[in-house]
Amino acid sequence: MSLIVGVVMDPIAAINIKKDSTFAMLLEAQRRGHRLRYMQLEDLYLRDGEARSRQRGLQVEDDPAAWFQLDQASDGPLSEMDVVLMRKDPPFDMNYVYATYLLELAQAAGTLVVNDPQALRDANEKLFTAWFPQCCVPTLVSRDVSALREFVKQQRKAVVKPLDGMGGQSIFQLADGDPNTNVILETITAEGQEWVMAQAYIEEIADGDKRILLVDGEAVPYALARIPGDGDFRGNLARGGRGVGLPLGERDRWICEQVAPELRRRGILFAGLDVIGDYLTEVNVTSPTCIRELDAEFDLNIAGQLFAAIEDKIG
């Protein structure tokens, strides 16, 4: 079965193929004989009720010197594609939301969109954890500086972060009595105008922020623990953390079992759970990463699992 596979992503010329999960998906699609169509967010448009795009045929090669080749641009409806991978990185702004509306029209016309456009809008990567309180530490989402300050006091130590951030951006660690608490909370909430998430600090962050990947609700049996760099508490690889692969523990598997049914219900075929110690901290659904690192360390083919699920759904 040869499929037309569209991908909406950031500029392919700027990616790091050694770490890019979208690139792993493209390599696997091509290995399976599928035809690739490349798009960026600005290529999508709507004409008379039909979702369309400016698109270019794409060939990929696992070669750090020359990893892609693009054909001449053409124009056509998204419904001509069998599947569209929505892999645009945040920020999750209104342009991203508008793109999901267009992808939803393509989905209604018969194209499989991964992940489901409505799920991309609804499952905010921080707030979605609220569906699984049994898996989480004490958490407060508020724009009230006094309420956030009281939460930090109650927990004695907390992490605060914006709801629309990624890659460790604007994450602060606060302790009760820290003289910087007020100014940090005033800044991160824009003087009470922006909601932020506060979570009780998890000491096990020193052992890494584990990224666990789920494909159609099935957990990959290994996680990538992202260990904070010297002088930092954030495990994000983009912030100097280092990745260490390790097998899932019993608690990790239990968390996956709690989350998986809701992922399946919402049409989220590919998700990344962030787990620190015994606790779920985020559910990543926009463009989860770590495929390349886990594949290399454990001789896996995670993108192969994903495309097996995609092909099964397309039939």
PDB file of C-alpha atoms in Angstrom:
ATOM      1  CA  MET A   1       0.000   0.000   0.000  1.00  0.00           C
ATOM      2  CA  SER A   2       1.594   3.255  -1.157  1.00  0.00           C
ATOM      3  CA  LEU A   3       0.287   6.365   0.583  1.00  0.00           C
ATOM      4  CA  ILE A   4       0.639  10.071  -0.025  1.00  0.00           C
ATOM      5  CA  VAL A   5       2.055  11.380   3.259  1.00  0.00           C
ATOM      6  CA  GLY A   6       1.944  15.115   3.868  1.00  0.00           C
ATOM      7  CA  VAL A   7       3.944  16.755   6.632  1.00  0.00           C
ATOM      8  CA  VAL A   8       3.481  20.225   8.118  1.00  0.00           C
ATOM      9  CA  MET A   9       6.697  21.141   9.884  1.00  0.00           C
ATOM     10  CA  ASP A  10       9.269  23.835  10.545  1.00  0.00           C
ATOM     11  CA  PRO A  11      11.845  24.534   7.802  1.00  0.00           C
ATOM     12  CA  ILE A  12      13.493  21.209   6.977  1.00  0.00           C
ATOM     13  CA  ALA A  13      16.757  22.942   6.081  1.00  0.00           C
ATOM     14  CA  ALA A  14      17.213  23.988   9.728  1.00  0.00           C
ATOM     15  CA  ILE A  15      16.597  20.660  11.515  1.00  0.00           C
ATOM     16  CA  ASN A  16      19.179  18.522  13.310  1.00  0.00           C
ATOM     17  CA  ILE A  17      18.572  15.133  11.723  1.00  0.00           C
ATOM     18  CA  LYS A  18      20.412  13.330  14.530  1.00  0.00           C
ATOM     19  CA  LYS A  19      17.672  14.350  16.967  1.00  0.00           C
ATOM     20  CA  ASP A  20      14.645  15.213  14.847  1.00  0.00           C
ATOM     21  CA  SER A  21      11.670  12.891  15.331  1.00  0.00           C
ATOM     22  CA  THR A  22       9.834  14.248  12.289  1.00  0.00           C
ATOM     23  CA  PHE A  23      12.831  13.290  10.171  1.00  0.00           C
ATOM     24  CA  ALA A  24      12.651   9.754  11.580  1.00  0.00           C
ATOM     25  CA  MET A  25       8.995   9.599  10.495  1.00  0.00           C
ATOM     26  CA  LEU A  26       9.850  10.823   6.999  1.00  0.00           C
ATOM     27  CA  LEU A  27      12.643   8.272   6.613  1.00  0.00           C
ATOM     28  CA  GLU A  28      10.289   5.479   7.680  1.00  0.00           C
ATOM     29  CA  ALA A  29       7.484   6.636   5.362  1.00  0.00           C
ATOM     30  CA  GLN A  30       9.904   6.696   2.449  1.00  0.00           C
ATOM     31  CA  ARG A  31      11.294   3.238   3.357  1.00  0.00           C
ATOM     32  CA  ARG A  32       7.739   1.922   3.160  1.00  0.00           C
ATOM     33  CA  GLY A  33       7.313   3.265  -0.350  1.00  0.00           C
ATOM     34  CA  HIS A  34       5.089   6.208   0.578  1.00  0.00           C
ATOM     35  CA  ARG A  35       5.296   9.499  -1.321  1.00  0.00           C
ATOM     36  CA  LEU A  36       6.132  12.587   0.734  1.00  0.00           C
ATOM     37  CA  ARG A  37       4.652  16.090   0.450  1.00  0.00           C
ATOM     38  CA  TYR A  38       6.328  18.910   2.393  1.00  0.00           C
ATOM     39  CA  MET A  39       4.475  21.947   3.765  1.00  0.00           C
ATOM     40  CA  GLN A  40       5.056  24.744   6.231  1.00  0.00           C
ATOM     41  CA  LEU A  41       2.294  26.417   8.177  1.00  0.00           C
ATOM     42  CA  GLU A  42       2.105  29.364   5.799  1.00  0.00           C
ATOM     43  CA  ASP A  43       1.494  26.999   2.872  1.00  0.00           C
ATOM     44  CA  LEU A  44      -1.949  26.016   4.159  1.00  0.00           C
ATOM     45  CA  TYR A  45      -4.989  27.947   2.988  1.00  0.00           C
ATOM     46  CA  LEU A  46      -8.758  27.706   2.580  1.00  0.00           C
ATOM     47  CA  ARG A  47     -10.632  28.284  -0.683  1.00  0.00           C
ATOM     48  CA  ASP A  48     -14.426  27.993  -0.946  1.00  0.00           C
ATOM     49  CA  GLY A  49     -14.663  25.575   1.954  1.00  0.00           C
ATOM     50  CA  GLU A  50     -11.771  23.374   0.799  1.00  0.00           C
ATOM     51  CA  ALA A  51      -8.512  23.048   2.737  1.00  0.00           C
ATOM     52  CA  ARG A  52      -5.611  23.357   0.288  1.00  0.00           C
ATOM     53  CA  SER A  53      -1.885  23.957   0.318  1.00  0.00           C
ATOM     54  CA  ARG A  54       1.165  24.883  -1.625  1.00  0.00           C
ATOM     55  CA  GLN A  55       3.184  21.660  -1.405  1.00  0.00           C
ATOM     56  CA  ARG A  56       6.429  20.185  -2.636  1.00  0.00           C
ATOM     57  CA  GLY A  57       7.452  16.594  -3.231  1.00  0.00           C
ATOM     58  CA  LEU A  58      10.163  15.565  -0.766  1.00  0.00           C
ATOM     59  CA  GLN A  59      12.913  12.956  -0.735  1.00  0.00           C
ATOM     60  CA  VAL A  60      15.004  12.391   2.403  1.00  0.00           C
ATOM     61  CA  GLU A  61      18.378  10.792   3.047  1.00  0.00           C
ATOM     62  CA  ASP A  62      20.006   9.964   6.405  1.00  0.00           C
ATOM     63  CA  ASP A  63      23.021  12.060   5.492  1.00  0.00           C
ATOM     64  CA  PRO A  64      24.042  15.077   7.634  1.00  0.00           C
ATOM     65  CA  ALA A  65      25.560  16.752   4.566  1.00  0.00           C
ATOM     66  CA  ALA A  66      22.476  16.477   2.312  1.00  0.00           C
ATOM     67  CA  TRP A  67      19.373  15.176   4.026  1.00  0.00           C
ATOM     68  CA  PHE A  68      16.581  16.414   1.772  1.00  0.00           C
ATOM     69  CA  GLN A  69      15.597  17.282  -1.758  1.00  0.00           C
ATOM     70  CA  LEU A  70      12.492  19.247  -2.690  1.00  0.00           C
ATOM     71  CA  ASP A  71      10.625  19.187  -5.997  1.00  0.00           C
ATOM     72  CA  GLN A  72       8.961  22.132  -7.659  1.00  0.00           C
ATOM     73  CA  ALA A  73       5.993  23.524  -5.753  1.00  0.00           C
ATOM     74  CA  SER A  74       2.474  22.614  -6.769  1.00  0.00           C
ATOM     75  CA  ASP A  75      -0.955  23.448  -5.432  1.00  0.00           C
ATOM     76  CA  GLY A  76      -3.725  21.093  -4.403  1.00  0.00           C
ATOM     77  CA  PRO A  77      -6.318  20.046  -1.823  1.00  0.00           C
ATOM     78  CA  LEU A  78      -5.160  18.391   1.379  1.00  0.00           C
ATOM     79  CA  SER A  79      -7.820  15.751   0.780  1.00  0.00           C
ATOM     80  CA  GLU A  80      -5.610  14.284  -1.963  1.00  0.00           C
ATOM     81  CA  MET A  81      -3.242  13.139   0.783  1.00  0.00           C
ATOM     82  CA  ASP A  82      -3.900   9.917   2.674  1.00  0.00           C
ATOM     83  CA  VAL A  83      -2.344  11.219   5.884  1.00  0.00           C
ATOM     84  CA  VAL A  84      -0.979  14.538   7.115  1.00  0.00           C
ATOM     85  CA  LEU A  85       1.540  14.623   9.955  1.00  0.00           C
ATOM     86  CA  MET A  86       1.072  17.864  11.897  1.00  0.00           C
ATOM     87  CA  ARG A  87       4.575  18.362  13.278  1.00  0.00           C
ATOM     88  CA  LYS A  88       4.858  22.148  13.583  1.00  0.00           C
ATOM     89  CA  ASP A  89       6.629  23.027  16.815  1.00  0.00           C
ATOM     90  CA  PRO A  90       5.016  25.457  19.261  1.00  0.00           C
ATOM     91  CA  PRO A  91       4.453  28.304  20.009  1.00  0.00           C
ATOM     92  CA  PHE A  92       0.858  27.283  20.248  1.00  0.00           C
ATOM     93  CA  ASP A  93      -0.573  30.590  19.075  1.00  0.00           C
ATOM     94  CA  MET A  94      -3.634  31.566  17.060  1.00  0.00           C
ATOM     95  CA  ASN A  95      -1.858  30.813  13.787  1.00  0.00           C
ATOM     96  CA  TYR A  96      -1.396  27.251  15.013  1.00  0.00           C
ATOM     97  CA  VAL A  97      -5.071  27.095  16.019  1.00  0.00           C
ATOM     98  CA  TYR A  98      -6.201  28.377  12.619  1.00  0.00           C
ATOM     99  CA  ALA A  99      -4.084  25.675  10.974  1.00  0.00           C
ATOM    100  CA  THR A 100      -5.901  23.001  12.985  1.00  0.00           C
ATOM    101  CA  TYR A 101      -9.221  24.298  11.629  1.00  0.00           C
ATOM    102  CA  LEU A 102      -7.959  23.796   8.083  1.00  0.00           C
ATOM    103  CA  LEU A 103      -6.632  20.347   8.936  1.00  0.00           C
ATOM    104  CA  GLU A 104      -9.981  19.479  10.482  1.00  0.00           C
ATOM    105  CA  LEU A 105     -11.660  20.217   7.135  1.00  0.00           C
ATOM    106  CA  ALA A 106      -9.162  17.919   5.431  1.00  0.00           C
ATOM    107  CA  GLN A 107      -9.936  15.272   8.022  1.00  0.00           C
ATOM    108  CA  ALA A 108     -13.655  15.621   7.308  1.00  0.00           C
ATOM    109  CA  ALA A 109     -12.864  15.072   3.623  1.00  0.00           C
ATOM    110  CA  GLY A 110     -11.176  11.752   4.400  1.00  0.00           C
ATOM    111  CA  THR A 111      -7.542  12.533   5.219  1.00  0.00           C
ATOM    112  CA  LEU A 112      -6.095  11.046   8.414  1.00  0.00           C
ATOM    113  CA  VAL A 113      -4.442  13.811  10.455  1.00  0.00           C
ATOM    114  CA  VAL A 114      -1.866  12.849  13.085  1.00  0.00           C
ATOM    115  CA  ASN A 115      -2.554  14.003  15.685  1.00  0.00           C
ATOM    116  CA  ASP A 116      -6.291  14.734  15.505  1.00  0.00           C
ATOM    117  CA  PRO A 117      -6.732  18.512  14.965  1.00  0.00           C
ATOM    118  CA  GLN A 118      -9.339  18.921  17.691  1.00  0.00           C
ATOM    119  CA  ALA A 119      -7.099  17.048  20.123  1.00  0.00           C
ATOM    120  CA  LEU A 120      -4.233  19.390  19.259  1.00  0.00           C
ATOM    121  CA  ARG A 121      -6.440  22.317  20.259  1.00  0.00           C
ATOM    122  CA  ASP A 122      -7.963  20.721  23.338  1.00  0.00           C
ATOM    123  CA  ALA A 123      -5.029  18.866  24.893  1.00  0.00           C
ATOM    124  CA  ASN A 124      -2.804  21.690  26.106  1.00  0.00           C
ATOM    125  CA  GLU A 125       0.435  20.014  27.072  1.00  0.00           C
ATOM    126  CA  LYS A 126       0.396  21.411  30.600  1.00  0.00           C
ATOM    127  CA  LEU A 127      -3.339  21.559  31.326  1.00  0.00           C
ATOM    128  CA  PHE A 128      -4.063  18.102  29.908  1.00  0.00           C
ATOM    129  CA  THR A 129      -2.428  16.591  32.995  1.00  0.00           C
ATOM    130  CA  ALA A 130      -5.524  17.714  34.935  1.00  0.00           C
ATOM    131  CA  TRP A 131      -7.391  14.738  33.414  1.00  0.00           C
ATOM    132  CA  PHE A 132      -5.055  12.464  35.382  1.00  0.00           C
ATOM    133  CA  PRO A 133      -4.790  13.962  38.901  1.00  0.00           C
ATOM    134  CA  GLN A 134      -3.963  10.541  40.353  1.00  0.00           C
ATOM    135  CA  CYS A 135      -0.656  10.723  38.461  1.00  0.00           C
ATOM    136  CA  CYS A 136       0.362  14.262  39.446  1.00  0.00           C
ATOM    137  CA  VAL A 137       1.882  16.260  42.300  1.00  0.00           C
ATOM    138  CA  PRO A 138      -0.107  19.151  43.834  1.00  0.00           C
ATOM    139  CA  THR A 139      -0.758  21.632  41.026  1.00  0.00           C
ATOM    140  CA  LEU A 140      -2.246  25.101  40.696  1.00  0.00           C
ATOM    141  CA  VAL A 141      -3.126  26.918  37.472  1.00  0.00           C
ATOM    142  CA  SER A 142      -3.868  30.572  38.097  1.00  0.00           C
ATOM    143  CA  ARG A 143      -3.053  34.139  37.127  1.00  0.00           C
ATOM    144  CA  ASP A 144      -3.536  35.377  40.692  1.00  0.00           C
ATOM    145  CA  VAL A 145      -0.111  36.286  42.043  1.00  0.00           C
ATOM    146  CA  SER A 146      -1.206  36.035  45.683  1.00  0.00           C
ATOM    147  CA  ALA A 147      -2.686  32.551  45.137  1.00  0.00           C
ATOM    148  CA  LEU A 148       0.486  31.405  43.413  1.00  0.00           C
ATOM    149  CA  ARG A 149       2.612  32.870  46.193  1.00  0.00           C
ATOM    150  CA  GLU A 150       0.530  31.016  48.785  1.00  0.00           C
ATOM    151  CA  PHE A 151       0.909  27.780  46.810  1.00  0.00           C
ATOM    152  CA  VAL A 152       4.700  28.157  46.851  1.00  0.00           C
ATOM    153  CA  LYS A 153       4.523  28.765  50.601  1.00  0.00           C
ATOM    154  CA  GLN A 154       2.406  25.631  51.147  1.00  0.00           C
ATOM    155  CA  GLN A 155       4.658  23.422  49.020  1.00  0.00           C
ATOM    156  CA  ARG A 156       7.855  25.076  50.319  1.00  0.00           C
ATOM    157  CA  LYS A 157       9.343  24.572  46.877  1.00  0.00           C
ATOM    158  CA  ALA A 158       7.616  24.757  43.481  1.00  0.00           C
ATOM    159  CA  VAL A 159       8.139  25.118  39.747  1.00  0.00           C
ATOM    160  CA  VAL A 160       6.153  27.706  37.775  1.00  0.00           C
ATOM    161  CA  LYS A 161       5.868  27.797  33.992  1.00  0.00           C
ATOM    162  CA  PRO A 162       3.733  29.369  31.245  1.00  0.00           C
ATOM    163  CA  LEU A 163       1.029  27.242  29.645  1.00  0.00           C
ATOM    164  CA  ASP A 164       2.299  27.817  26.102  1.00  0.00           C
ATOM    165  CA  GLY A 165       6.034  27.287  26.509  1.00  0.00           C
ATOM    166  CA  MET A 166       8.284  24.522  25.204  1.00  0.00           C
ATOM    167  CA  GLY A 167      11.861  23.368  25.568  1.00  0.00           C
ATOM    168  CA  GLY A 168      12.281  24.645  29.111  1.00  0.00           C
ATOM    169  CA  GLN A 169      11.485  28.269  28.274  1.00  0.00           C
ATOM    170  CA  SER A 170      10.535  30.569  31.187  1.00  0.00           C
ATOM    171  CA  ILE A 171      10.454  27.802  33.811  1.00  0.00           C
ATOM    172  CA  PHE A 172      11.306  29.011  37.309  1.00  0.00           C
ATOM    173  CA  GLN A 173      12.051  27.187  40.538  1.00  0.00           C
ATOM    174  CA  LEU A 174      10.756  29.025  43.602  1.00  0.00           C
ATOM    175  CA  ALA A 175      11.199  28.373  47.303  1.00  0.00           C
ATOM    176  CA  ASP A 176       9.247  29.788  50.223  1.00  0.00           C
ATOM    177  CA  GLY A 177      11.004  32.918  51.406  1.00  0.00           C
ATOM    178  CA  ASP A 178      12.871  33.538  48.146  1.00  0.00           C
ATOM    179  CA  PRO A 179      13.077  37.341  47.784  1.00  0.00           C
ATOM    180  CA  ASN A 180      12.642  37.000  44.014  1.00  0.00           C
ATOM    181  CA  THR A 181       9.266  35.248  44.290  1.00  0.00           C
ATOM    182  CA  ASN A 182       7.083  38.324  43.843  1.00  0.00           C
ATOM    183  CA  VAL A 183       8.913  39.738  40.844  1.00  0.00           C
ATOM    184  CA  ILE A 184       9.063  36.317  39.134  1.00  0.00           C
ATOM    185  CA  LEU A 185       5.332  35.732  39.630  1.00  0.00           C
ATOM    186  CA  GLU A 186       4.467  39.253  38.513  1.00  0.00           C
ATOM    187  CA  THR A 187       6.610  38.824  35.405  1.00  0.00           C
ATOM    188  CA  ILE A 188       5.505  35.332  34.399  1.00  0.00           C
ATOM    189  CA  THR A 189       1.809  36.246  34.832  1.00  0.00           C
ATOM    190  CA  ALA A 190       2.270  39.638  33.114  1.00  0.00           C
ATOM    191  CA  GLU A 191       0.945  41.333  36.254  1.00  0.00           C
ATOM    192  CA  GLY A 192      -1.935  38.897  36.596  1.00  0.00           C
ATOM    193  CA  GLN A 193      -2.940  38.830  32.898  1.00  0.00           C
ATOM    194  CA  GLU A 194      -1.576  35.373  31.972  1.00  0.00           C
ATOM    195  CA  TRP A 195      -2.348  31.952  33.461  1.00  0.00           C
ATOM    196  CA  VAL A 196       0.619  29.900  34.600  1.00  0.00           C
ATOM    197  CA  MET A 197       1.048  26.445  36.092  1.00  0.00           C
ATOM    198  CA  ALA A 198       2.664  25.871  39.468  1.00  0.00           C
ATOM    199  CA  GLN A 199       3.654  22.358  40.508  1.00  0.00           C
ATOM    200  CA  ALA A 200       5.210  21.047  43.691  1.00  0.00           C
ATOM    201  CA  TYR A 201       8.933  20.605  43.116  1.00  0.00           C
ATOM    202  CA  ILE A 202       9.979  16.990  42.528  1.00  0.00           C
ATOM    203  CA  GLU A 203      13.433  16.302  43.945  1.00  0.00           C
ATOM    204  CA  GLU A 204      13.925  13.340  41.587  1.00  0.00           C
ATOM    205  CA  ILE A 205      14.520  15.804  38.746  1.00  0.00           C
ATOM    206  CA  ALA A 206      18.204  15.241  39.572  1.00  0.00           C
ATOM    207  CA  ASP A 207      17.736  11.730  38.119  1.00  0.00           C
ATOM    208  CA  GLY A 208      16.165  13.102  34.945  1.00  0.00           C
ATOM    209  CA  ASP A 209      12.919  14.205  33.346  1.00  0.00           C
ATOM    210  CA  LYS A 210      11.785  11.018  31.579  1.00  0.00           C
ATOM    211  CA  ARG A 211      10.223  11.254  28.118  1.00  0.00           C
ATOM    212  CA  ILE A 212       7.967   8.249  27.512  1.00  0.00           C
ATOM    213  CA  LEU A 213       6.573   7.814  24.005  1.00  0.00           C
ATOM    214  CA  LEU A 214       3.181   6.230  23.300  1.00  0.00           C
ATOM    215  CA  VAL A 215       2.136   5.028  19.856  1.00  0.00           C
ATOM    216  CA  ASP A 216      -1.642   4.604  19.565  1.00  0.00           C
ATOM    217  CA  GLY A 217      -1.762   4.209  23.348  1.00  0.00           C
ATOM    218  CA  GLU A 218       1.053   1.631  23.524  1.00  0.00           C
ATOM    219  CA  ALA A 219       4.112   2.669  25.509  1.00  0.00           C
ATOM    220  CA  VAL A 220       7.567   2.294  24.015  1.00  0.00           C
ATOM    221  CA  PRO A 221       9.332   0.116  26.623  1.00  0.00           C
ATOM    222  CA  TYR A 222      12.204   2.573  27.138  1.00  0.00           C
ATOM    223  CA  ALA A 223      12.297   6.221  28.178  1.00  0.00           C
ATOM    224  CA  LEU A 224      14.856   8.942  27.597  1.00  0.00           C
ATOM    225  CA  ALA A 225      15.786  10.473  30.947  1.00  0.00           C
ATOM    226  CA  ARG A 226      16.913  14.026  30.322  1.00  0.00           C
ATOM    227  CA  ILE A 227      19.426  14.866  33.054  1.00  0.00           C
ATOM    228  CA  PRO A 228      19.831  18.550  33.967  1.00  0.00           C
ATOM    229  CA  GLY A 229      23.131  20.187  33.135  1.00  0.00           C
ATOM    230  CA  ASP A 230      25.403  21.669  35.767  1.00  0.00           C
ATOM    231  CA  GLY A 231      23.828  24.562  37.634  1.00  0.00           C
ATOM    232  CA  ASP A 232      20.343  23.985  36.184  1.00  0.00           C
ATOM    233  CA  PHE A 233      17.218  22.153  37.347  1.00  0.00           C
ATOM    234  CA  ARG A 234      15.685  21.749  33.879  1.00  0.00           C
ATOM    235  CA  GLY A 235      16.168  18.460  32.089  1.00  0.00           C
ATOM    236  CA  ASN A 236      15.324  19.769  28.624  1.00  0.00           C
ATOM    237  CA  LEU A 237      17.881  18.791  25.994  1.00  0.00           C
ATOM    238  CA  ALA A 238      17.442  22.248  24.494  1.00  0.00           C
ATOM    239  CA  ARG A 239      18.709  23.710  27.792  1.00  0.00           C
ATOM    240  CA  GLY A 240      21.871  21.688  28.113  1.00  0.00           C
ATOM    241  CA  GLY A 241      20.446  18.479  29.541  1.00  0.00           C
ATOM    242  CA  ARG A 242      21.850  15.119  28.467  1.00  0.00           C
ATOM    243  CA  GLY A 243      19.787  12.099  27.484  1.00  0.00           C
ATOM    244  CA  VAL A 244      20.137   8.678  29.115  1.00  0.00           C
ATOM    245  CA  GLY A 245      17.968   5.764  28.002  1.00  0.00           C
ATOM    246  CA  LEU A 246      16.441   3.456  30.567  1.00  0.00           C
ATOM    247  CA  PRO A 247      13.670   0.832  30.735  1.00  0.00           C
ATOM    248  CA  LEU A 248      10.241   1.827  32.002  1.00  0.00           C
ATOM    249  CA  GLY A 249       9.567   1.085  35.646  1.00  0.00           C
ATOM    250  CA  GLU A 250       6.360  -0.268  37.162  1.00  0.00           C
ATOM    251  CA  ARG A 251       5.121   3.222  38.071  1.00  0.00           C
ATOM    252  CA  ASP A 252       5.931   4.509  34.564  1.00  0.00           C
ATOM    253  CA  ARG A 253       3.823   1.741  33.045  1.00  0.00           C
ATOM    254  CA  TRP A 254       0.988   2.476  35.463  1.00  0.00           C
ATOM    255  CA  ILE A 255       0.985   6.147  34.430  1.00  0.00           C
ATOM    256  CA  CYS A 256       0.870   5.110  30.768  1.00  0.00           C
ATOM    257  CA  GLU A 257      -2.117   2.858  31.520  1.00  0.00           C
ATOM    258  CA  GLN A 258      -3.935   5.796  33.114  1.00  0.00           C
ATOM    259  CA  VAL A 259      -3.329   8.119  30.154  1.00  0.00           C
ATOM    260  CA  ALA A 260      -3.575   5.749  27.168  1.00  0.00           C
ATOM    261  CA  PRO A 261      -7.378   5.311  26.983  1.00  0.00           C
ATOM    262  CA  GLU A 262      -7.918   9.075  26.809  1.00  0.00           C
ATOM    263  CA  LEU A 263      -5.257   9.424  24.126  1.00  0.00           C
ATOM    264  CA  ARG A 264      -6.967   6.769  22.025  1.00  0.00           C
ATOM    265  CA  ARG A 265     -10.391   8.326  22.563  1.00  0.00           C
ATOM    266  CA  ARG A 266      -9.129  11.679  21.276  1.00  0.00           C
ATOM    267  CA  GLY A 267      -7.282  10.303  18.248  1.00  0.00           C
ATOM    268  CA  ILE A 268      -3.800  11.064  19.570  1.00  0.00           C
ATOM    269  CA  LEU A 269      -1.652   8.473  17.818  1.00  0.00           C
ATOM    270  CA  PHE A 270       1.691   9.822  18.987  1.00  0.00           C
ATOM    271  CA  ALA A 271       2.286  11.389  22.394  1.00  0.00           C
ATOM    272  CA  GLY A 272       5.162  12.008  24.754  1.00  0.00           C
ATOM    273  CA  LEU A 273       4.633  11.846  28.509  1.00  0.00           C
ATOM    274  CA  ASP A 274       7.010  13.747  30.762  1.00  0.00           C
ATOM    275  CA  VAL A 275       7.507  11.926  34.061  1.00  0.00           C
ATOM    276  CA  ILE A 276       9.723  13.053  36.925  1.00  0.00           C
ATOM    277  CA  GLY A 277      10.199  10.481  39.643  1.00  0.00           C
ATOM    278  CA  ASP A 278       6.763   8.922  40.122  1.00  0.00           C
ATOM    279  CA  TYR A 279       4.743  11.813  38.693  1.00  0.00           C
ATOM    280  CA  LEU A 280       3.338  12.944  35.355  1.00  0.00           C
ATOM    281  CA  THR A 281       4.210  16.574  34.625  1.00  0.00           C
ATOM    282  CA  GLU A 282       3.217  17.096  30.953  1.00  0.00           C
ATOM    283  CA  VAL A 283       1.502  15.320  28.059  1.00  0.00           C
ATOM    284  CA  ASN A 284       3.100  16.396  24.783  1.00  0.00           C
ATOM    285  CA  VAL A 285       0.889  16.008  21.699  1.00  0.00           C
ATOM    286  CA  THR A 286       2.023  18.701  19.234  1.00  0.00           C
ATOM    287  CA  SER A 287       5.476  17.481  18.171  1.00  0.00           C
ATOM    288  CA  PRO A 288       6.910  14.995  20.690  1.00  0.00           C
ATOM    289  CA  THR A 289      10.581  14.186  20.259  1.00  0.00           C
ATOM    290  CA  CYS A 290      13.209  11.581  21.302  1.00  0.00           C
ATOM    291  CA  ILE A 291      12.547   8.960  18.590  1.00  0.00           C
ATOM    292  CA  ARG A 292      16.057   9.187  17.168  1.00  0.00           C
ATOM    293  CA  GLU A 293      17.790   8.922  20.538  1.00  0.00           C
ATOM    294  CA  LEU A 294      15.763   5.912  21.707  1.00  0.00           C
ATOM    295  CA  ASP A 295      16.030   4.166  18.336  1.00  0.00           C
ATOM    296  CA  ALA A 296      19.816   4.544  18.364  1.00  0.00           C
ATOM    297  CA  GLU A 297      20.327   3.377  21.948  1.00  0.00           C
ATOM    298  CA  PHE A 298      17.941   0.411  21.977  1.00  0.00           C
ATOM    299  CA  ASP A 299      17.795  -0.619  18.299  1.00  0.00           C
ATOM    300  CA  LEU A 300      14.115   0.334  18.025  1.00  0.00           C
ATOM    301  CA  ASN A 301      11.995   1.572  15.129  1.00  0.00           C
ATOM    302  CA  ILE A 302       9.443   3.817  16.811  1.00  0.00           C
ATOM    303  CA  ALA A 303       8.440   5.532  13.559  1.00  0.00           C
ATOM    304  CA  GLY A 304       7.819   2.040  12.183  1.00  0.00           C
ATOM    305  CA  GLN A 305       5.352   1.414  15.007  1.00  0.00           C
ATOM    306  CA  LEU A 306       3.666   4.708  14.212  1.00  0.00           C
ATOM    307  CA  PHE A 307       3.322   3.986  10.503  1.00  0.00           C
ATOM    308  CA  ALA A 308       2.031   0.494  11.222  1.00  0.00           C
ATOM    309  CA  ALA A 309      -0.726   2.154  13.266  1.00  0.00           C
ATOM    310  CA  ILE A 310      -1.362   4.740  10.523  1.00  0.00           C
ATOM    311  CA  GLU A 311      -1.603   2.089   7.806  1.00  0.00           C
ATOM    312  CA  ASP A 312      -3.943   0.035   9.968  1.00  0.00           C
ATOM    313  CA  LYS A 313      -6.281   3.002  10.435  1.00  0.00           C
ATOM    314  CA  ILE A 314      -6.270   3.871   6.746  1.00  0.00           C
ATOM    315  CA  GLY A 315      -6.905   0.210   5.904  1.00  0.00           C
TER     316      GLY A 315
END
